[in-house]
Amino acid sequence: MNKLFSYKILLAAALFCASCNSFLDVLPRGVANEEDLQNAVGAEKLTVAAYASLGNDHWFEPYTSMWPYGNVRAGDAHKGGLGAADLGEYHQYEIFSTTRTDMDSGNRMWTRLYIGVQRANAAIKVLNTLDETTFKEKTHRLAEMRFLRAHYHFLLKILFKKIPYVTDDLGSDEVEKLSNDALGDNELWQKIADDFKFAVDNLPAQKSDVGRPYRTVAKAYLAKVRLFQAYIQDDQNKVTSINQEYLNEVITLTTEVIDSGEFGLFDDFSKNFLWSFDNGQESVFAVQRSKDDGSPIGRIDMSTALNYPMYPGYGCCSFHRPTQNLVNSFRTSATGLPLFNDYNSVSLKDSADFIKNTIDPRLDHTVGIPSHPYKYQENVIYRTATFTREPVTYGPYSAMKEVQQLSCPCLTTAQTYAYPSSSKNNVVIRFSDVILWKAEALIEAGRVNEALPLINQIRSRAKNSTNLLKYAGGKPISNYNMDIYKPGENITWNKATATAALRWERRLEFALEGYRFFDLVRWGVAAETLTEYFATEKTRVPHLSSAGFAKGRDEYLPVPEQQIQRSNRLYKQNNGW
């Protein structure tokens, strides 16, 4: 049919029905009138919409995996893909020196996360108008929404530092006049903590629906906030002191979570990264994923959809590539302990290197390595040529934790993109996180002996997680040698060694899970760590030749220039930008 003719038919139909109110008043699908939501049913719909934002990210703004922000900027991963121009802004984040204030990726993250805040606030506003007698879940839903609002603000805070804290009691005009610099750093952390504290006080004591937070989950997230809040920063992002009151609260909260008996470590490290163990005992809080759920592409994990290898059955696109520095950090000493100072003097490259040297088993749970079985698949042997793009630029390795086995029912190709993904949950807090938060707080509080068994608990599990790390004939993939810390026998246990042990444990336990960079900033060692990393890694890969970390600036992303302009320059830029 001629296009002009078809337009005339539509116009005639519209004129013919000009008096047909039902025709003109029909809302588009997915849109509701505000007055239709001012009831219990509407409140539940708004609550679901706020939850939906948890997983509404994409590889352009991957806030569930955080891989470009927490791994690539930490020296644990290269951007990967097809050269520097492929998702080029992530290359700029990797080298730091060319990061700009007007980068679209930063503005996307800011916008998407504030959409999550807005959805939580929309639900809270309606919930506040309801009566507890007619909607008995009112208080629980309010607590859930404040938990989610705090979660979105937490991510904004660790990414951008200076952010406006937007609450439900603000009108649209007031939001427009809200500065991102009105609150000091500690005051902003306190706002986030207050929302989580409300959740602790008002969420149900027991789990109801999978994916909804309950009291113990809120305690865990509040502990995380208090740990970040404890490290006091000045305006130049320097850690100037550590607040003992907040550390004590971390110890109390994590102890309550641990002693609740509601969570535990998996017997094998691998189970954290396999779809079949989603929502298991180690998952404290996770973004729920699904496929074949009636939606166009399912609630699959699009944040990591580019990170699958090029191997047939996966298909694309070889992003998120482990660095040589990270691989080397899994080397162990003759006594099975980390090589804190000497780990990077030897590079593990050839097959023989993983037999000649001794290895922490978590390496083969984390990194795809040439000649090794990939993701516990004995018949899928990793070959750089068939798994990677640009190995000369980005090295021979691939990330593995987010990738699922080829036989997994969770694996899919999104219908609108020819890229693989899965319905594997994105875990925000693991139980091992809680254990190591408590250990960190104890160490910084001077109670180093109490931290020892907590760190050793994590190491013991890792040491015994070799069951799936074998070739088809049963031979171990690498030469595993790992032990716990034994003061007086293999280590002198004091504040310095305990701190080193804790920080090393966090790197290896959570390698490529998205939060390494934020640990470095919290501890106040990002500049020193990245400067040392670049000094050596520049000699290994050419794309880092112009890389450099500016202390006092690069600890945070710049406040997006687009947002500063939108605020009529009310928003203030972060230090150094």
XYZ file of C-alpha atoms in Angstrom:
577
model
C 0.000 0.000 0.000
C 1.212 3.498 -0.848
C 2.514 5.174 2.378
C 0.705 8.463 1.698
C -2.543 6.590 1.073
C -2.187 4.658 4.327
C -1.567 7.895 6.258
C -4.766 9.375 4.749
C -6.758 6.363 5.899
C -5.417 6.749 9.456
C -6.182 10.482 9.452
C -9.726 9.880 8.185
C -10.278 7.255 10.873
C -9.081 9.674 13.528
C -11.383 12.451 12.269
C -14.306 10.053 12.028
C -13.785 9.042 15.641
C -13.071 12.538 16.922
C -16.097 12.276 19.170
C -15.224 8.767 20.307
C -13.633 9.467 23.689
C -12.772 5.833 24.212
C -10.588 5.913 21.103
C -8.720 9.049 22.100
C -8.390 8.257 25.801
C -6.742 4.863 25.490
C -3.274 5.013 27.053
C -0.270 3.398 25.372
C 0.684 -0.045 26.659
C 2.794 0.144 29.808
C 1.465 3.590 30.757
C -0.964 4.299 33.601
C -2.823 7.369 34.785
C -1.494 8.704 38.094
C -4.933 8.529 39.705
C -5.226 4.843 38.804
C -2.213 4.084 40.986
C -3.388 5.760 44.188
C -4.430 2.501 45.828
C -3.007 -0.773 47.119
C -2.981 -2.379 43.667
C -1.213 0.640 42.223
C 1.296 0.640 45.076
C 2.183 -2.976 44.346
C 2.639 -2.161 40.653
C 4.943 0.723 41.489
C 6.878 -1.513 43.858
C 7.395 -4.076 41.102
C 8.553 -1.287 38.769
C 11.165 -0.234 41.329
C 12.415 -3.814 41.560
C 12.542 -4.003 37.773
C 15.092 -1.202 37.707
C 17.534 -3.462 39.552
C 18.102 -5.422 36.352
C 17.328 -2.787 33.722
C 20.959 -2.235 32.862
C 22.918 -2.980 29.710
C 26.510 -3.165 28.548
C 26.309 0.614 28.015
C 25.511 1.115 31.730
C 26.354 -2.173 33.499
C 25.481 -1.352 37.086
C 24.710 -4.940 38.099
C 28.128 -6.283 37.103
C 30.106 -2.989 37.309
C 32.902 -4.622 35.301
C 34.172 -1.481 33.490
C 34.136 0.566 36.690
C 35.288 -1.895 39.334
C 37.576 -4.230 37.367
C 38.902 -2.366 34.302
C 39.732 0.713 36.394
C 41.401 -1.451 39.046
C 44.039 -3.126 36.893
C 42.314 -6.510 37.149
C 40.889 -6.440 33.620
C 41.401 -4.871 30.211
C 38.402 -3.575 28.328
C 38.825 -6.116 25.521
C 36.709 -6.316 22.386
C 37.947 -5.248 18.965
C 40.520 -2.616 19.856
C 40.457 0.707 21.678
C 37.597 2.185 19.621
C 35.194 -0.685 20.409
C 33.128 0.764 23.299
C 35.875 3.341 23.325
C 34.783 5.203 26.431
C 35.629 2.120 28.499
C 39.139 2.346 27.031
C 39.275 5.912 28.330
C 38.272 4.685 31.777
C 40.984 2.031 31.595
C 43.809 4.456 30.877
C 42.298 7.321 32.960
C 44.333 10.019 31.179
C 41.736 10.696 28.467
C 38.575 10.436 30.576
C 36.293 13.421 29.901
C 33.538 15.074 31.891
C 31.010 14.764 29.045
C 31.329 11.043 28.331
C 28.006 9.461 27.419
C 28.619 6.307 29.461
C 28.913 8.287 32.690
C 25.732 10.192 31.913
C 23.942 6.919 31.113
C 24.920 5.411 34.457
C 23.843 8.529 36.336
C 20.493 8.616 34.515
C 19.686 4.909 34.839
C 20.443 4.832 38.546
C 18.352 7.920 39.222
C 15.489 6.275 37.328
C 15.767 3.546 39.973
C 15.656 6.196 42.710
C 12.640 7.850 41.091
C 10.757 4.564 40.853
C 11.384 3.793 44.515
C 10.211 7.276 45.480
C 7.073 6.985 43.334
C 6.127 3.809 45.191
C 6.878 5.389 48.587
C 4.644 8.374 47.835
C 1.653 6.152 47.096
C 2.388 3.828 50.006
C 2.395 6.792 52.387
C -1.192 7.619 51.388
C -2.498 4.163 52.267
C -3.886 2.899 55.530
C -2.199 -0.049 57.249
C -5.618 -1.580 57.943
C -6.497 -1.760 54.250
C -2.998 -2.645 53.039
C -1.293 -4.739 55.670
C 2.017 -4.911 53.733
C 2.408 -1.130 53.774
C 5.296 -0.946 56.257
C 7.142 -3.863 54.674
C 6.823 -2.345 51.207
C 8.000 1.031 52.468
C 11.065 -0.662 53.942
C 11.729 -2.515 50.680
C 11.517 0.710 48.691
C 13.860 2.550 51.038
C 16.265 -0.401 50.770
C 16.194 -0.102 46.966
C 16.494 3.685 47.076
C 19.578 3.324 49.261
C 21.026 0.685 46.924
C 20.761 2.982 43.897
C 22.202 5.911 45.862
C 25.038 3.688 47.132
C 26.090 2.858 43.578
C 25.885 6.521 42.606
C 27.959 7.469 45.638
C 30.846 5.083 44.992
C 30.897 6.046 41.311
C 30.442 9.834 41.424
C 30.967 10.889 45.079
C 29.017 14.180 44.809
C 25.388 13.331 44.219
C 22.004 14.751 45.216
C 20.129 12.498 47.633
C 16.590 12.475 46.257
C 13.776 11.527 48.636
C 10.044 11.009 48.219
C 9.043 14.168 50.093
C 10.548 16.459 47.459
C 8.360 17.949 44.746
C 9.606 18.199 41.183
C 10.508 21.877 41.673
C 12.462 21.028 44.815
C 14.340 18.240 43.040
C 15.341 20.709 40.317
C 16.807 22.978 43.007
C 18.609 20.177 44.867
C 22.372 20.554 44.846
C 24.776 17.637 44.596
C 27.051 19.492 47.008
C 24.568 20.360 49.753
C 25.638 17.431 51.925
C 29.158 16.683 53.104
C 30.667 13.295 52.399
C 29.767 11.842 55.799
C 26.291 13.403 55.696
C 25.628 11.739 52.364
C 26.745 8.354 53.697
C 24.442 8.940 56.650
C 21.441 9.484 54.361
C 22.137 6.138 52.697
C 22.623 4.492 56.084
C 19.356 5.972 57.374
C 17.403 4.311 54.577
C 19.028 0.944 55.276
C 18.452 1.444 59.005
C 14.752 1.986 58.313
C 14.812 -1.256 56.327
C 16.472 -3.106 59.228
C 13.834 -1.827 61.636
C 10.812 -2.483 59.420
C 11.469 -5.398 57.089
C 10.079 -8.806 58.065
C 12.387 -11.042 60.064
C 11.990 -13.957 57.655
C 12.418 -14.312 53.889
C 9.180 -14.218 51.902
C 9.465 -14.014 48.113
C 12.821 -14.774 46.513
C 14.572 -11.532 45.666
C 12.885 -9.368 48.272
C 15.196 -8.132 51.034
C 14.365 -8.958 54.620
C 15.853 -7.871 57.945
C 19.121 -9.830 57.878
C 19.806 -8.774 54.284
C 19.325 -5.133 55.249
C 21.763 -5.589 58.151
C 24.357 -6.892 55.707
C 23.961 -3.930 53.347
C 23.981 -1.470 56.256
C 27.267 -3.040 57.393
C 28.700 -2.415 53.926
C 27.656 1.238 54.038
C 29.102 1.721 57.523
C 32.405 0.181 56.387
C 32.675 2.674 53.524
C 31.560 5.478 55.811
C 34.222 4.586 58.374
C 37.041 5.658 56.044
C 36.798 9.445 56.313
C 37.788 11.271 53.116
C 38.612 14.907 52.570
C 37.647 16.946 49.503
C 40.746 15.662 47.670
C 39.582 12.042 48.168
C 42.324 11.351 50.709
C 41.532 9.025 53.605
C 42.299 11.106 56.668
C 41.046 8.868 59.481
C 38.994 5.777 60.291
C 35.907 6.140 62.482
C 35.947 3.531 65.240
C 32.244 3.942 66.031
C 31.305 2.893 62.500
C 33.781 0.000 62.654
C 32.133 -1.237 65.819
C 28.749 -1.071 64.120
C 30.127 -3.116 61.210
C 31.346 -5.727 63.692
C 27.963 -5.848 65.422
C 25.938 -6.055 62.212
C 28.120 -8.659 60.509
C 28.161 -10.744 63.680
C 24.365 -10.715 63.713
C 24.245 -11.773 60.069
C 26.790 -14.543 60.584
C 25.200 -15.796 63.809
C 21.697 -15.802 62.284
C 22.477 -19.114 60.587
C 20.557 -17.961 57.527
C 23.599 -17.973 55.249
C 26.745 -20.003 54.800
C 29.664 -20.594 52.460
C 29.162 -23.087 49.672
C 31.393 -26.111 50.096
C 32.929 -25.326 46.694
C 33.845 -21.876 45.382
C 32.505 -22.796 41.919
C 28.880 -22.863 43.048
C 28.821 -19.066 43.308
C 29.233 -18.834 39.547
C 26.906 -21.559 38.292
C 23.260 -20.847 37.444
C 22.038 -24.052 39.087
C 23.037 -22.686 42.522
C 21.300 -19.306 42.216
C 19.700 -18.108 45.462
C 21.718 -20.659 47.396
C 23.126 -20.320 50.886
C 25.897 -17.886 49.965
C 23.681 -15.416 48.101
C 22.718 -12.662 50.540
C 21.254 -10.235 48.015
C 21.008 -10.746 44.268
C 19.382 -9.209 41.208
C 16.973 -11.860 39.961
C 17.245 -12.910 36.313
C 14.972 -15.023 34.116
C 14.355 -16.114 30.532
C 11.289 -17.310 28.623
C 9.183 -15.264 31.035
C 6.857 -13.658 28.500
C 8.843 -10.460 28.097
C 10.516 -9.697 24.736
C 14.014 -10.930 25.669
C 13.521 -12.095 29.249
C 15.170 -10.616 32.320
C 18.555 -11.821 31.121
C 21.874 -10.270 32.106
C 22.612 -7.779 29.345
C 25.306 -6.087 31.455
C 27.780 -8.883 30.648
C 26.461 -9.897 27.206
C 29.649 -8.707 25.474
C 31.923 -10.643 27.807
C 31.453 -14.105 26.353
C 34.317 -15.627 24.337
C 34.292 -16.085 20.555
C 34.109 -19.872 20.879
C 31.257 -21.524 18.889
C 28.130 -21.721 21.000
C 29.058 -18.527 22.818
C 29.863 -16.254 19.918
C 30.818 -12.742 21.042
C 32.499 -10.374 21.940
C 35.596 -11.005 24.074
C 35.309 -8.003 26.402
C 36.422 -7.992 30.072
C 39.844 -9.603 29.698
C 41.918 -10.444 32.805
C 45.290 -8.729 33.072
C 48.621 -10.465 33.486
C 48.914 -8.683 36.818
C 45.733 -10.327 38.081
C 46.775 -13.784 36.877
C 50.162 -13.433 38.561
C 48.511 -12.447 41.854
C 47.255 -16.024 42.279
C 50.796 -17.398 42.609
C 51.562 -18.807 46.029
C 54.704 -19.376 48.064
C 56.151 -22.763 48.999
C 54.048 -22.561 52.159
C 50.858 -21.886 50.197
C 50.495 -18.200 51.076
C 50.185 -15.177 48.774
C 53.313 -13.516 47.451
C 52.376 -10.033 48.630
C 55.499 -8.267 47.386
C 56.924 -10.604 44.761
C 53.838 -11.904 42.947
C 54.386 -9.893 39.747
C 58.073 -10.721 39.221
C 57.135 -13.933 37.391
C 54.469 -14.085 34.696
C 52.311 -17.171 34.327
C 51.935 -17.637 30.570
C 52.825 -21.042 29.156
C 51.129 -24.259 30.240
C 54.249 -25.308 32.096
C 54.166 -22.115 34.181
C 51.013 -23.293 35.967
C 52.745 -26.521 36.946
C 56.194 -25.125 37.736
C 54.670 -22.476 40.014
C 52.169 -23.110 42.784
C 48.696 -21.658 42.401
C 45.675 -20.551 44.436
C 42.781 -22.672 43.028
C 40.568 -19.604 42.637
C 42.573 -18.694 39.521
C 41.005 -21.527 37.505
C 37.542 -20.543 38.722
C 38.104 -16.975 37.558
C 40.239 -16.850 34.409
C 40.088 -18.689 31.084
C 43.684 -19.783 30.443
C 45.222 -21.314 27.308
C 45.289 -25.154 27.401
C 42.994 -25.281 30.469
C 39.391 -26.562 30.375
C 37.022 -23.595 30.203
C 34.307 -23.169 32.837
C 34.540 -26.741 34.199
C 33.913 -28.188 30.698
C 36.479 -30.930 30.180
C 35.768 -31.122 26.442
C 36.096 -27.353 25.909
C 39.811 -26.557 25.989
C 40.649 -22.874 25.987
C 42.618 -21.719 22.944
C 43.480 -18.059 22.559
C 42.911 -18.135 18.791
C 39.323 -19.414 19.062
C 38.299 -17.656 22.268
C 39.661 -14.103 22.039
C 39.898 -11.030 19.868
C 43.012 -8.852 19.754
C 45.259 -11.047 21.946
C 48.254 -8.900 21.035
C 46.445 -5.932 22.550
C 44.584 -7.517 25.438
C 46.528 -10.671 26.228
C 45.494 -14.321 26.030
C 42.970 -14.582 28.883
C 39.182 -14.378 29.238
C 36.894 -13.785 32.198
C 34.851 -16.777 33.375
C 32.728 -16.021 36.412
C 29.853 -14.414 34.506
C 29.972 -16.963 31.656
C 27.851 -20.087 31.910
C 28.487 -23.580 30.562
C 27.355 -24.311 27.022
C 24.845 -26.878 28.290
C 23.182 -24.505 30.764
C 19.420 -24.007 30.207
C 20.049 -20.436 31.315
C 22.108 -19.568 28.238
C 20.380 -17.573 25.536
C 20.874 -15.168 22.690
C 18.865 -11.992 23.121
C 16.393 -11.694 20.282
C 17.202 -8.073 19.550
C 20.978 -8.568 19.754
C 23.098 -11.318 18.303
C 24.997 -11.690 21.559
C 24.922 -14.398 24.220
C 23.744 -13.869 27.743
C 22.166 -15.862 30.544
C 19.563 -15.761 33.264
C 22.227 -16.201 35.961
C 21.536 -13.840 38.858
C 23.847 -10.908 39.561
C 24.891 -11.350 43.185
C 25.293 -7.995 44.934
C 26.360 -9.368 48.340
C 27.868 -12.795 48.970
C 28.217 -14.283 52.437
C 31.994 -14.311 52.022
C 31.692 -10.520 51.660
C 30.076 -10.328 55.094
C 32.805 -12.481 56.645
C 35.591 -10.346 55.192
C 33.852 -7.082 56.118
C 33.879 -8.234 59.709
C 37.538 -9.243 59.435
C 38.429 -5.832 57.968
C 36.610 -3.953 60.708
C 38.265 -6.071 63.397
C 41.708 -5.428 61.954
C 41.163 -1.678 61.705
C 39.809 -1.745 65.277
C 43.054 -3.365 66.453
C 41.511 -6.804 67.087
C 43.692 -8.644 64.595
C 43.600 -12.050 66.312
C 39.806 -12.151 66.010
C 40.092 -11.539 62.264
C 42.400 -14.509 61.682
C 39.808 -17.339 61.785
C 37.480 -15.362 59.506
C 40.128 -14.945 56.809
C 41.186 -18.565 57.247
C 37.572 -19.669 56.813
C 37.565 -18.125 53.332
C 40.968 -19.596 52.507
C 39.985 -23.070 53.699
C 36.994 -23.127 51.369
C 39.167 -21.972 48.456
C 41.835 -24.556 49.244
C 39.266 -27.347 49.041
C 37.587 -26.088 45.851
C 39.488 -28.221 43.342
C 36.937 -30.918 42.542
C 35.945 -29.378 39.185
C 39.452 -28.210 38.290
C 40.589 -31.301 36.412
C 41.284 -32.519 32.917
C 39.163 -35.327 31.468
C 41.536 -37.950 32.837
C 41.369 -36.545 36.368
C 44.685 -34.685 36.370
C 44.593 -31.295 38.186
C 44.649 -28.327 35.827
C 47.306 -26.435 37.779
C 49.726 -27.105 40.620
C 47.519 -26.100 43.544
C 49.218 -25.271 46.811
C 47.329 -23.145 49.290
C 47.194 -22.993 53.045
C 45.642 -20.993 55.860
C 47.599 -18.462 57.905
C 49.389 -20.067 60.861
C 50.986 -17.423 63.086
C 54.414 -18.451 64.298
C 54.636 -21.136 61.627
C 54.169 -19.536 58.214
C 53.480 -15.886 59.084
C 53.962 -13.259 61.772
C 50.444 -12.061 62.517
C 50.285 -8.354 63.351
C 48.386 -5.306 62.101
C 50.523 -4.950 58.978
C 50.375 -8.583 57.881
C 46.708 -8.909 58.803
C 45.875 -5.859 56.674
C 47.864 -7.228 53.742
C 46.214 -10.632 54.127
C 42.708 -9.148 54.254
C 43.222 -6.950 51.212
C 44.780 -9.769 49.230
C 41.957 -12.083 50.176
C 39.387 -9.618 48.917
C 41.214 -9.292 45.594
C 41.374 -13.034 44.925
C 37.985 -13.967 46.383
C 36.089 -11.314 44.418
C 38.339 -11.012 41.365
C 36.392 -9.778 38.310
C 33.162 -9.383 40.318
C 33.082 -5.606 39.935
C 34.168 -4.015 43.225
C 37.982 -4.091 43.385
C 38.407 -0.424 42.438
C 35.993 0.727 45.126
C 37.934 -1.249 47.735
C 41.113 0.562 46.686
C 39.409 3.945 46.982
C 37.933 3.064 50.375
C 41.367 2.084 51.681
C 42.947 5.210 50.198
C 45.480 3.285 48.086
C 44.034 3.600 44.567
C 46.712 5.997 43.291
C 49.633 3.961 44.625
C 48.180 0.658 43.409
C 47.343 1.886 39.894
C 50.634 3.735 39.470
C 52.556 0.573 40.338
C 50.312 -1.474 38.052
C 50.808 0.812 35.052
C 54.586 0.895 35.505
C 54.826 -2.832 34.753
C 51.729 -3.502 32.664
C 52.704 -0.823 30.118
C 55.643 -3.055 29.181
C 53.262 -5.969 28.518
C 50.447 -4.452 26.478
C 50.735 -1.481 24.099
C 47.336 0.122 24.655
C 48.349 1.359 28.130
C 51.209 3.514 26.843
C 49.478 6.789 27.719
C 47.792 5.541 30.907
C 48.183 7.384 34.173
C 46.239 7.836 37.400
C 45.814 11.353 38.798
C 45.682 11.212 42.585
C 42.893 13.317 44.029
C 40.920 13.185 40.781
C 40.585 9.690 39.369
C 39.184 8.071 42.511
C 35.748 9.077 41.167
C 34.118 9.592 37.828
C 33.399 13.193 36.934
C 29.881 14.434 37.541
C 28.487 14.249 33.984
C 28.696 17.602 32.243
C 25.260 16.903 30.786
C 23.840 16.853 34.327
C 25.695 20.000 35.335
C 24.224 21.812 32.348
C 20.772 20.414 33.042
C 20.978 21.784 36.598
C 21.858 25.238 35.226
C 25.285 24.648 36.704
C 23.900 24.172 40.216
C 25.770 20.863 40.415
C 29.432 21.086 41.390
C 32.170 19.061 39.739
C 34.343 16.586 41.610
C 37.855 17.558 42.630
C 40.404 17.736 39.835
C 38.008 17.678 36.891
